[in-house]
Amino acid sequence: MPTAGELRVELGCGKGRFTVGTAQAEPEALIIAVERIPDAMVIAAERARDLDLKNVFFIDADAADLEAYFASGEVDRIYVNFCDPWPGARYAKRRLTHPGFLLRYRKVLSSGGEVHFKTDNHDLFEWSLFQFPKAGFRLSEVTRNLHENGPRGIMTDYEEKFYRLGTPINRCVGTMEELPSSENPL
Ligand SMILES: C[S@@+](CC[C@H](N)C(=O)[O-])C[C@H]1O[C@@H](n2cnc3c(N)ncnc32)[C@H](O)[C@@H]1O
């Protein structure tokens, strides 16, 4: 899609409600959704096909392997929506907002590239707010109740379910800046 204004990558797209909604709303952006469970990804791909979307593609892959698919500096924005919270310190490295992942995102993001993060999980969100700066991302648009004054933005499948249950949705944006040299983020 050489005419694409922006390249955006969604990690763990699940059944793709957000993926197709975003692709539909922003036809000039190229959306690539990464999902490691093929059964979920197929549903997302069928949704895109049914809407005849031309600006969305899917990769059946692990978010840890982004560098195998994208060149350095190629990606403008990464979406991490309702990733698995992996409670307990033992599994922290599996969280998609762990510095190990954030440092990998740096390798494919363009200068000033962004990570847009949403979750229903309060503990994961509060923990993640400390991880972004460690990996050289400046935080903005931090909210602990995104839909407080009515629905905002395109919802994911999980988000719609939590919204209907009245669970507050947390959201923030991390913008890539220089990596702090003084500390080891891992
Ligand atoms: C809780 S679901 C959320 C799905 C969707 N983002 C939503 O909000 O409706 C998390 C999804 O991320 C996928 N996932 C988790 N870790 C992943 C990884 N390392 N690479 C790719 N996909 C991953 C899971 O297979 C699952 O479909």
PDB file of N, CA, C and O in Angstrom, residues 1-9 18-33 53-57 76-77 79 154:
ATOM      1  N   MET A   1       0.857  -1.204   0.000  1.00  0.00           N
ATOM      2  CA  MET A   1       0.000   0.000   0.000  1.00  0.00           C
ATOM      3  C   MET A   1       0.891   1.251   0.000  1.00  0.00           C
ATOM      4  O   MET A   1       1.023   1.914   1.031  1.00  0.00           O
ATOM      5  N   PRO A   2       1.511   1.573  -1.131  1.00  0.00           N
ATOM      6  CA  PRO A   2       2.483   2.677  -1.162  1.00  0.00           C
ATOM      7  C   PRO A   2       1.873   4.046  -0.878  1.00  0.00           C
ATOM      8  O   PRO A   2       2.581   4.990  -0.556  1.00  0.00           O
ATOM      9  N   THR A   3       0.557   4.138  -1.008  1.00  0.00           N
ATOM     10  CA  THR A   3      -0.083   5.438  -0.774  1.00  0.00           C
ATOM     11  C   THR A   3      -0.394   5.671   0.704  1.00  0.00           C
ATOM     12  O   THR A   3      -0.883   6.745   1.065  1.00  0.00           O
ATOM     13  N   ALA A   4      -0.097   4.690   1.546  1.00  0.00           N
ATOM     14  CA  ALA A   4      -0.471   4.795   2.963  1.00  0.00           C
ATOM     15  C   ALA A   4       0.201   5.999   3.628  1.00  0.00           C
ATOM     16  O   ALA A   4       1.396   6.228   3.451  1.00  0.00           O
ATOM     17  N   GLY A   5      -0.585   6.739   4.374  1.00  0.00           N
ATOM     18  CA  GLY A   5      -0.044   7.886   5.093  1.00  0.00           C
ATOM     19  C   GLY A   5       0.707   7.452   6.338  1.00  0.00           C
ATOM     20  O   GLY A   5       1.673   8.091   6.752  1.00  0.00           O
ATOM     21  N   GLU A   6       0.259   6.368   6.929  1.00  0.00           N
ATOM     22  CA  GLU A   6       0.845   5.901   8.190  1.00  0.00           C
ATOM     23  C   GLU A   6       0.774   4.392   8.256  1.00  0.00           C
ATOM     24  O   GLU A   6      -0.151   3.792   7.697  1.00  0.00           O
ATOM     25  N   LEU A   7       1.730   3.806   8.953  1.00  0.00           N
ATOM     26  CA  LEU A   7       1.687   2.366   9.217  1.00  0.00           C
ATOM     27  C   LEU A   7       1.421   2.154  10.704  1.00  0.00           C
ATOM     28  O   LEU A   7       2.184   2.620  11.558  1.00  0.00           O
ATOM     29  N   ARG A   8       0.325   1.486  10.993  1.00  0.00           N
ATOM     30  CA  ARG A   8      -0.043   1.213  12.387  1.00  0.00           C
ATOM     31  C   ARG A   8      -0.132  -0.289  12.597  1.00  0.00           C
ATOM     32  O   ARG A   8      -0.685  -1.004  11.752  1.00  0.00           O
ATOM     33  N   VAL A   9       0.374  -0.740  13.726  1.00  0.00           N
ATOM     34  CA  VAL A   9       0.401  -2.171  14.026  1.00  0.00           C
ATOM     35  C   VAL A   9      -0.376  -2.408  15.312  1.00  0.00           C
ATOM     36  O   VAL A   9      -0.131  -1.748  16.329  1.00  0.00           O
ATOM     37  N   PHE A  18     -11.773  -3.725  16.790  1.00  0.00           N
ATOM     38  CA  PHE A  18     -11.015  -2.468  16.741  1.00  0.00           C
ATOM     39  C   PHE A  18     -10.268  -2.345  15.411  1.00  0.00           C
ATOM     40  O   PHE A  18     -10.225  -1.276  14.803  1.00  0.00           O
ATOM     41  N   THR A  19      -9.699  -3.454  14.967  1.00  0.00           N
ATOM     42  CA  THR A  19      -8.911  -3.471  13.729  1.00  0.00           C
ATOM     43  C   THR A  19      -9.737  -2.964  12.555  1.00  0.00           C
ATOM     44  O   THR A  19      -9.333  -2.035  11.848  1.00  0.00           O
ATOM     45  N   VAL A  20     -10.894  -3.590  12.356  1.00  0.00           N
ATOM     46  CA  VAL A  20     -11.694  -3.222  11.185  1.00  0.00           C
ATOM     47  C   VAL A  20     -12.328  -1.845  11.377  1.00  0.00           C
ATOM     48  O   VAL A  20     -12.454  -1.071  10.415  1.00  0.00           O
ATOM     49  N   GLY A  21     -12.689  -1.520  12.614  1.00  0.00           N
ATOM     50  CA  GLY A  21     -13.278  -0.199  12.889  1.00  0.00           C
ATOM     51  C   GLY A  21     -12.288   0.909  12.560  1.00  0.00           C
ATOM     52  O   GLY A  21     -12.629   1.924  11.954  1.00  0.00           O
ATOM     53  N   THR A  22     -11.028   0.694  12.946  1.00  0.00           N
ATOM     54  CA  THR A  22      -9.988   1.702  12.692  1.00  0.00           C
ATOM     55  C   THR A  22      -9.683   1.781  11.197  1.00  0.00           C
ATOM     56  O   THR A  22      -9.540   2.874  10.636  1.00  0.00           O
ATOM     57  N   ALA A  23      -9.589   0.629  10.559  1.00  0.00           N
ATOM     58  CA  ALA A  23      -9.288   0.615   9.115  1.00  0.00           C
ATOM     59  C   ALA A  23     -10.394   1.325   8.328  1.00  0.00           C
ATOM     60  O   ALA A  23     -10.126   2.040   7.361  1.00  0.00           O
ATOM     61  N   GLN A  24     -11.624   1.124   8.777  1.00  0.00           N
ATOM     62  CA  GLN A  24     -12.767   1.750   8.110  1.00  0.00           C
ATOM     63  C   GLN A  24     -12.762   3.268   8.314  1.00  0.00           C
ATOM     64  O   GLN A  24     -13.006   4.034   7.383  1.00  0.00           O
ATOM     65  N   ALA A  25     -12.472   3.660   9.555  1.00  0.00           N
ATOM     66  CA  ALA A  25     -12.520   5.089   9.898  1.00  0.00           C
ATOM     67  C   ALA A  25     -11.354   5.859   9.296  1.00  0.00           C
ATOM     68  O   ALA A  25     -11.451   7.067   9.082  1.00  0.00           O
ATOM     69  N   GLU A  26     -10.223   5.155   9.056  1.00  0.00           N
ATOM     70  CA  GLU A  26      -9.033   5.866   8.577  1.00  0.00           C
ATOM     71  C   GLU A  26      -8.465   5.157   7.342  1.00  0.00           C
ATOM     72  O   GLU A  26      -7.439   4.489   7.426  1.00  0.00           O
ATOM     73  N   PRO A  27      -9.125   5.323   6.197  1.00  0.00           N
ATOM     74  CA  PRO A  27      -8.727   4.576   4.998  1.00  0.00           C
ATOM     75  C   PRO A  27      -7.323   4.917   4.496  1.00  0.00           C
ATOM     76  O   PRO A  27      -6.723   4.143   3.754  1.00  0.00           O
ATOM     77  N   GLU A  28      -6.777   6.061   4.917  1.00  0.00           N
ATOM     78  CA  GLU A  28      -5.422   6.442   4.459  1.00  0.00           C
ATOM     79  C   GLU A  28      -4.331   5.763   5.282  1.00  0.00           C
ATOM     80  O   GLU A  28      -3.159   5.791   4.915  1.00  0.00           O
ATOM     81  N   ALA A  29      -4.716   5.147   6.402  1.00  0.00           N
ATOM     82  CA  ALA A  29      -3.722   4.458   7.244  1.00  0.00           C
ATOM     83  C   ALA A  29      -3.684   2.973   6.882  1.00  0.00           C
ATOM     84  O   ALA A  29      -4.709   2.369   6.576  1.00  0.00           O
ATOM     85  N   LEU A  30      -2.484   2.413   6.905  1.00  0.00           N
ATOM     86  CA  LEU A  30      -2.329   0.971   6.696  1.00  0.00           C
ATOM     87  C   LEU A  30      -2.280   0.316   8.071  1.00  0.00           C
ATOM     88  O   LEU A  30      -1.457   0.677   8.913  1.00  0.00           O
ATOM     89  N   ILE A  31      -3.189  -0.624   8.299  1.00  0.00           N
ATOM     90  CA  ILE A  31      -3.290  -1.282   9.603  1.00  0.00           C
ATOM     91  C   ILE A  31      -2.819  -2.730   9.453  1.00  0.00           C
ATOM     92  O   ILE A  31      -3.354  -3.477   8.625  1.00  0.00           O
ATOM     93  N   ILE A  32      -1.855  -3.116  10.278  1.00  0.00           N
ATOM     94  CA  ILE A  32      -1.413  -4.512  10.278  1.00  0.00           C
ATOM     95  C   ILE A  32      -1.668  -5.075  11.672  1.00  0.00           C
ATOM     96  O   ILE A  32      -1.159  -4.542  12.672  1.00  0.00           O
ATOM     97  N   ALA A  33      -2.484  -6.107  11.732  1.00  0.00           N
ATOM     98  CA  ALA A  33      -2.853  -6.695  13.024  1.00  0.00           C
ATOM     99  C   ALA A  33      -2.076  -7.994  13.223  1.00  0.00           C
ATOM    100  O   ALA A  33      -2.027  -8.835  12.330  1.00  0.00           O
ATOM    101  N   LEU A  53     -12.448  -4.283   3.084  1.00  0.00           N
ATOM    102  CA  LEU A  53     -11.389  -3.335   3.451  1.00  0.00           C
ATOM    103  C   LEU A  53     -10.098  -3.670   2.716  1.00  0.00           C
ATOM    104  O   LEU A  53      -9.711  -4.835   2.631  1.00  0.00           O
ATOM    105  N   LYS A  54      -9.435  -2.643   2.210  1.00  0.00           N
ATOM    106  CA  LYS A  54      -8.193  -2.855   1.442  1.00  0.00           C
ATOM    107  C   LYS A  54      -6.960  -2.403   2.223  1.00  0.00           C
ATOM    108  O   LYS A  54      -5.834  -2.577   1.751  1.00  0.00           O
ATOM    109  N   ASN A  55      -7.163  -1.783   3.369  1.00  0.00           N
ATOM    110  CA  ASN A  55      -6.021  -1.209   4.109  1.00  0.00           C
ATOM    111  C   ASN A  55      -5.738  -1.953   5.406  1.00  0.00           C
ATOM    112  O   ASN A  55      -5.184  -1.386   6.345  1.00  0.00           O
ATOM    113  N   VAL A  56      -6.152  -3.209   5.491  1.00  0.00           N
ATOM    114  CA  VAL A  56      -5.864  -3.974   6.699  1.00  0.00           C
ATOM    115  C   VAL A  56      -5.353  -5.361   6.329  1.00  0.00           C
ATOM    116  O   VAL A  56      -5.887  -6.021   5.438  1.00  0.00           O
ATOM    117  N   PHE A  57      -4.267  -5.764   7.008  1.00  0.00           N
ATOM    118  CA  PHE A  57      -3.637  -7.066   6.772  1.00  0.00           C
ATOM    119  C   PHE A  57      -3.364  -7.723   8.128  1.00  0.00           C
ATOM    120  O   PHE A  57      -3.315  -7.039   9.156  1.00  0.00           O
ATOM    121  N   ASP A  76       4.551   3.738  12.580  1.00  0.00           N
ATOM    122  CA  ASP A  76       4.210   5.030  13.193  1.00  0.00           C
ATOM    123  C   ASP A  76       3.510   4.866  14.540  1.00  0.00           C
ATOM    124  O   ASP A  76       3.647   5.699  15.429  1.00  0.00           O
ATOM    125  N   ARG A  77       2.732   3.803  14.645  1.00  0.00           N
ATOM    126  CA  ARG A  77       1.940   3.651  15.878  1.00  0.00           C
ATOM    127  C   ARG A  77       1.715   2.172  16.166  1.00  0.00           C
ATOM    128  O   ARG A  77       1.473   1.390  15.242  1.00  0.00           O
ATOM    129  N   TYR A  79      -0.679  -0.320  18.609  1.00  0.00           N
ATOM    130  CA  TYR A  79      -1.810  -0.414  19.538  1.00  0.00           C
ATOM    131  C   TYR A  79      -1.647  -1.669  20.399  1.00  0.00           C
ATOM    132  O   TYR A  79      -1.424  -2.766  19.857  1.00  0.00           O
ATOM    133  N   ILE A 154     -12.782   4.082  19.022  1.00  0.00           N
ATOM    134  CA  ILE A 154     -13.262   2.789  18.519  1.00  0.00           C
ATOM    135  C   ILE A 154     -12.994   1.728  19.572  1.00  0.00           C
ATOM    136  O   ILE A 154     -11.877   1.604  20.073  1.00  0.00           O
TER     137      ILE A 154
END
